[in-house]
Amino acid sequence: MSAPFSTDDLGVLATGIALLDRDLRVLWLNDALAETLEVGVRSLRGQDFSALVAEPRFAEQVARVLAGQTQVRMRAVTLHTLHGGSLRADLDLQVRAPDTLLLEVHALSDNAGSDTPLSATLRGFAHEVKNPLAGLRGAAQLLQRRVDDAGLADLAGMVIAEADRLATLADRLLRHGGRPQLGPVDMHAVLGRVEAVLDGQTQAPRIVHDYDPSLPAGTGDTDRLQQLLLNLARNAVEAGARTLTFRTRVEHGLRLGDHVLRTALRVDVIDDGDGVPEALRDTLFQPLVSGRADGTGLGLALARETAHEHGGELRCSSRPGATVFSLYLPLGEAHA
């Protein structure tokens, strides 16, 4: 059996993904889900996925999706693994092609011994990017030595620094299973680095700061949070934004899912671009959803995973000329 559309892009996601037919037989699954369920990718194909789900409502929810409901989320469902173990996960189910269901499995952080979200992200191509990064770094070093203009030398230095950051991330994914490296995070400094990268682009937007000067340091993986915010900013530029506003605030009594955070750090990326198309707003953070013909639909899915692995959330409100992506991170507690 084979899935009716390409699954190449889904393979790099850390979120467990499976494609099921109408009878809930597995057409395809990615490495992340196979790892979570402790099964081989090939061994589960053609099998009835519902046999792994210890939830009597699963068939009922599938019927709702097949009957036309856009998407169903089931929270804290127990799944069985190959070796007799179990884990708890949130399940997202939706129709992605005729007679084909897309299932997302988000393992919950209270699973004993479970991997964090993004534990498999980029592993599949971490090997692939290391050689191009080394070549990029070498070329930037040559430019830095040969140019007389101090500004161009600084730009070459920024390319070197970014190549080193990505190489470090690739090494971390390969050696440590992708676990985030937690530490103090100065969010204003992170936004400053995002701004520096944007300044080097041909169509650099105007940046406006609306910072809370009393903002405390958070806890997280600086590199991953920088990549998340850079992705949001680049999406805004691609949507025609001429001005970006970076805003930081502290939130109190914030509800995220079933939990209430006493204090949370909020980072808003606000743009004056075209906005999110109405047809995409309900599925914006789902994999393979993109408003661009050449987009993979992975950037926002990965950004959401990064927010989740930090115990936070990523939200969006949008209308033409005013789109806001808001990143919420817990304050005072270490997550992941």
Coordinates of N, CA, C and O in Angstrom, one line a residue, residues 185-192 194 208 210-212 215-216 218 225-226 228-230 232-233 245-251 254 264-270 307 313-316 323-331:
V185 N 17.5 32.6 29.3 CA 17.3 33.1 28.0 C 16.9 34.6 28.1 O 16.0 35.0 28.8
D186 N 17.8 35.5 27.5 CA 17.5 36.9 27.4 C 16.7 37.1 26.1 O 17.3 37.1 25.1
M187 N 15.4 37.2 26.2 CA 14.6 37.3 25.0 C 14.9 38.5 24.2 O 14.8 38.4 22.9
H188 N 15.2 39.6 24.8 CA 15.6 40.8 24.0 C 16.8 40.6 23.2 O 17.0 41.1 22.1
A189 N 17.8 39.9 23.8 CA 19.0 39.6 23.0 C 18.7 38.6 21.9 O 19.3 38.7 20.8
V190 N 17.8 37.6 22.1 CA 17.5 36.7 21.0 C 16.8 37.5 19.9 O 17.1 37.3 18.7
L191 N 15.9 38.4 20.2 CA 15.3 39.2 19.2 C 16.3 40.1 18.5 O 16.1 40.4 17.3
G192 N 17.3 40.6 19.2 CA 18.3 41.4 18.6 C 19.1 40.6 17.5 O 19.4 41.1 16.4
V194 N 17.8 38.0 15.8 CA 16.9 37.8 14.7 C 16.9 39.1 13.8 O 16.9 39.0 12.6
V208 N 10.4 47.6 14.6 CA 10.0 48.5 15.7 C 10.0 47.7 17.0 O 9.6 46.5 17.1
D210 N 8.9 47.2 20.9 CA 7.9 47.5 22.0 C 8.2 46.6 23.2 O 7.5 45.6 23.4
Y211 N 9.3 46.9 23.9 CA 9.8 45.9 24.9 C 9.4 46.3 26.3 O 9.3 47.5 26.6
D212 N 9.1 45.3 27.1 CA 8.9 45.5 28.5 C 10.3 45.6 29.2 O 11.0 44.5 29.2
L215 N 11.3 42.9 31.8 CA 11.1 41.5 31.5 C 12.2 40.7 32.1 O 13.4 40.9 31.9
P216 N 11.8 39.7 32.9 CA 12.8 38.8 33.5 C 13.4 37.8 32.5 O 12.7 37.5 31.5
G218 N 14.0 34.2 30.9 CA 13.3 33.0 30.9 C 14.2 31.8 30.9 O 15.5 31.9 31.1
L225 N 14.7 28.8 20.2 CA 13.8 29.9 20.3 C 14.2 31.0 19.2 O 13.3 31.6 18.7
Q226 N 15.5 31.1 19.0 CA 15.9 32.1 18.0 C 15.4 31.6 16.6 O 14.9 32.4 15.8
L228 N 12.8 29.7 16.0 CA 11.3 29.9 16.0 C 11.0 31.3 15.6 O 10.2 31.6 14.7
L229 N 11.6 32.3 16.3 CA 11.2 33.7 16.0 C 11.7 34.2 14.6 O 11.0 35.0 14.0
L230 N 12.8 33.6 14.2 CA 13.3 34.0 12.9 C 12.4 33.4 11.8 O 12.1 34.1 10.8
L232 N 9.1 33.0 12.1 CA 7.9 33.9 12.1 C 8.2 35.2 11.4 O 7.4 35.6 10.6
A233 N 9.4 35.7 11.6 CA 9.7 37.0 11.0 C 9.9 36.8 9.5 O 9.4 37.7 8.7
T245 N 7.0 44.5 14.2 CA 7.1 45.0 15.6 C 7.4 43.8 16.5 O 6.6 42.8 16.5
F246 N 8.4 43.9 17.3 CA 8.7 42.9 18.3 C 8.3 43.4 19.6 O 8.7 44.5 20.1
R247 N 7.3 42.7 20.3 CA 6.7 43.2 21.5 C 6.9 42.1 22.6 O 6.7 40.9 22.3
T248 N 7.3 42.5 23.8 CA 7.5 41.5 24.9 C 6.6 42.0 26.1 O 6.5 43.2 26.4
R249 N 6.0 41.1 26.8 CA 5.2 41.3 27.9 C 5.2 40.2 28.9 O 5.7 39.1 28.5
V250 N 4.8 40.4 30.1 CA 4.6 39.3 31.1 C 3.1 39.1 31.3 O 2.3 40.1 31.5
E251 N 2.6 37.9 31.2 CA 1.2 37.5 31.4 C 1.0 36.9 32.7 O 1.9 36.2 33.2
L254 N -2.3 32.8 32.9 CA -2.6 32.4 31.5 C -3.0 30.9 31.4 O -2.3 30.0 31.9
A264 N 3.8 34.1 32.7 CA 4.3 33.6 31.4 C 4.9 34.8 30.7 O 4.5 35.9 30.9
L265 N 5.9 34.5 29.9 CA 6.5 35.5 29.0 C 5.9 35.4 27.7 O 5.7 34.3 27.1
R266 N 5.5 36.6 27.2 CA 4.8 36.6 25.8 C 5.7 37.4 24.9 O 6.1 38.5 25.2
V267 N 5.9 36.8 23.7 CA 6.7 37.5 22.7 C 5.8 37.6 21.4 O 5.3 36.6 20.9
D268 N 5.5 38.8 21.0 CA 4.6 39.0 19.8 C 5.5 39.4 18.6 O 6.3 40.3 18.8
V269 N 5.2 38.8 17.5 CA 5.8 39.2 16.2 C 4.6 39.8 15.4 O 3.8 39.0 15.0
I270 N 4.6 41.1 15.2 CA 3.5 41.7 14.6 C 3.9 42.3 13.2 O 5.0 42.9 13.1
A307 N 7.6 25.5 20.7 CA 6.9 26.1 21.8 C 6.4 25.1 22.8 O 6.5 25.2 24.0
E313 N 3.2 27.8 24.2 CA 2.2 27.7 23.1 C 2.5 28.8 22.1 O 3.1 29.8 22.4
L314 N 2.1 28.6 20.9 CA 2.2 29.6 19.8 C 0.8 29.8 19.2 O 0.1 28.9 18.9
R315 N 0.4 31.1 19.2 CA -1.0 31.4 18.7 C -0.9 32.5 17.7 O 0.1 33.2 17.6
C316 N -2.0 32.6 16.9 CA -2.0 33.6 15.8 C -3.4 34.3 15.8 O -4.4 33.6 15.9
T323 N -1.1 41.2 11.5 CA -1.0 39.8 11.9 C -0.1 39.7 13.1 O 0.9 40.3 13.1
V324 N -0.6 38.9 14.1 CA 0.2 38.8 15.4 C 0.4 37.3 15.7 O -0.6 36.6 15.8
F325 N 1.7 36.9 15.7 CA 2.0 35.6 16.2 C 2.5 35.8 17.6 O 3.5 36.6 17.8
S326 N 2.0 35.1 18.6 CA 2.3 35.2 20.0 C 2.9 33.9 20.5 O 2.3 32.9 20.5
L327 N 4.1 34.0 21.1 CA 4.8 32.9 21.7 C 4.7 33.1 23.2 O 5.0 34.2 23.8
Y328 N 4.1 32.1 23.9 CA 4.0 32.1 25.3 C 4.9 31.1 25.9 O 4.9 29.9 25.5
L329 N 5.7 31.5 26.9 CA 6.7 30.6 27.6 C 6.5 30.7 29.1 O 6.3 31.8 29.6
P330 N 6.5 29.6 29.9 CA 6.4 29.7 31.3 C 7.5 30.4 31.9 O 8.7 30.3 31.5
L331 N 7.3 31.2 33.0 CA 8.3 31.8 33.7 C 8.4 31.2 35.1 O 7.4 30.8 35.7

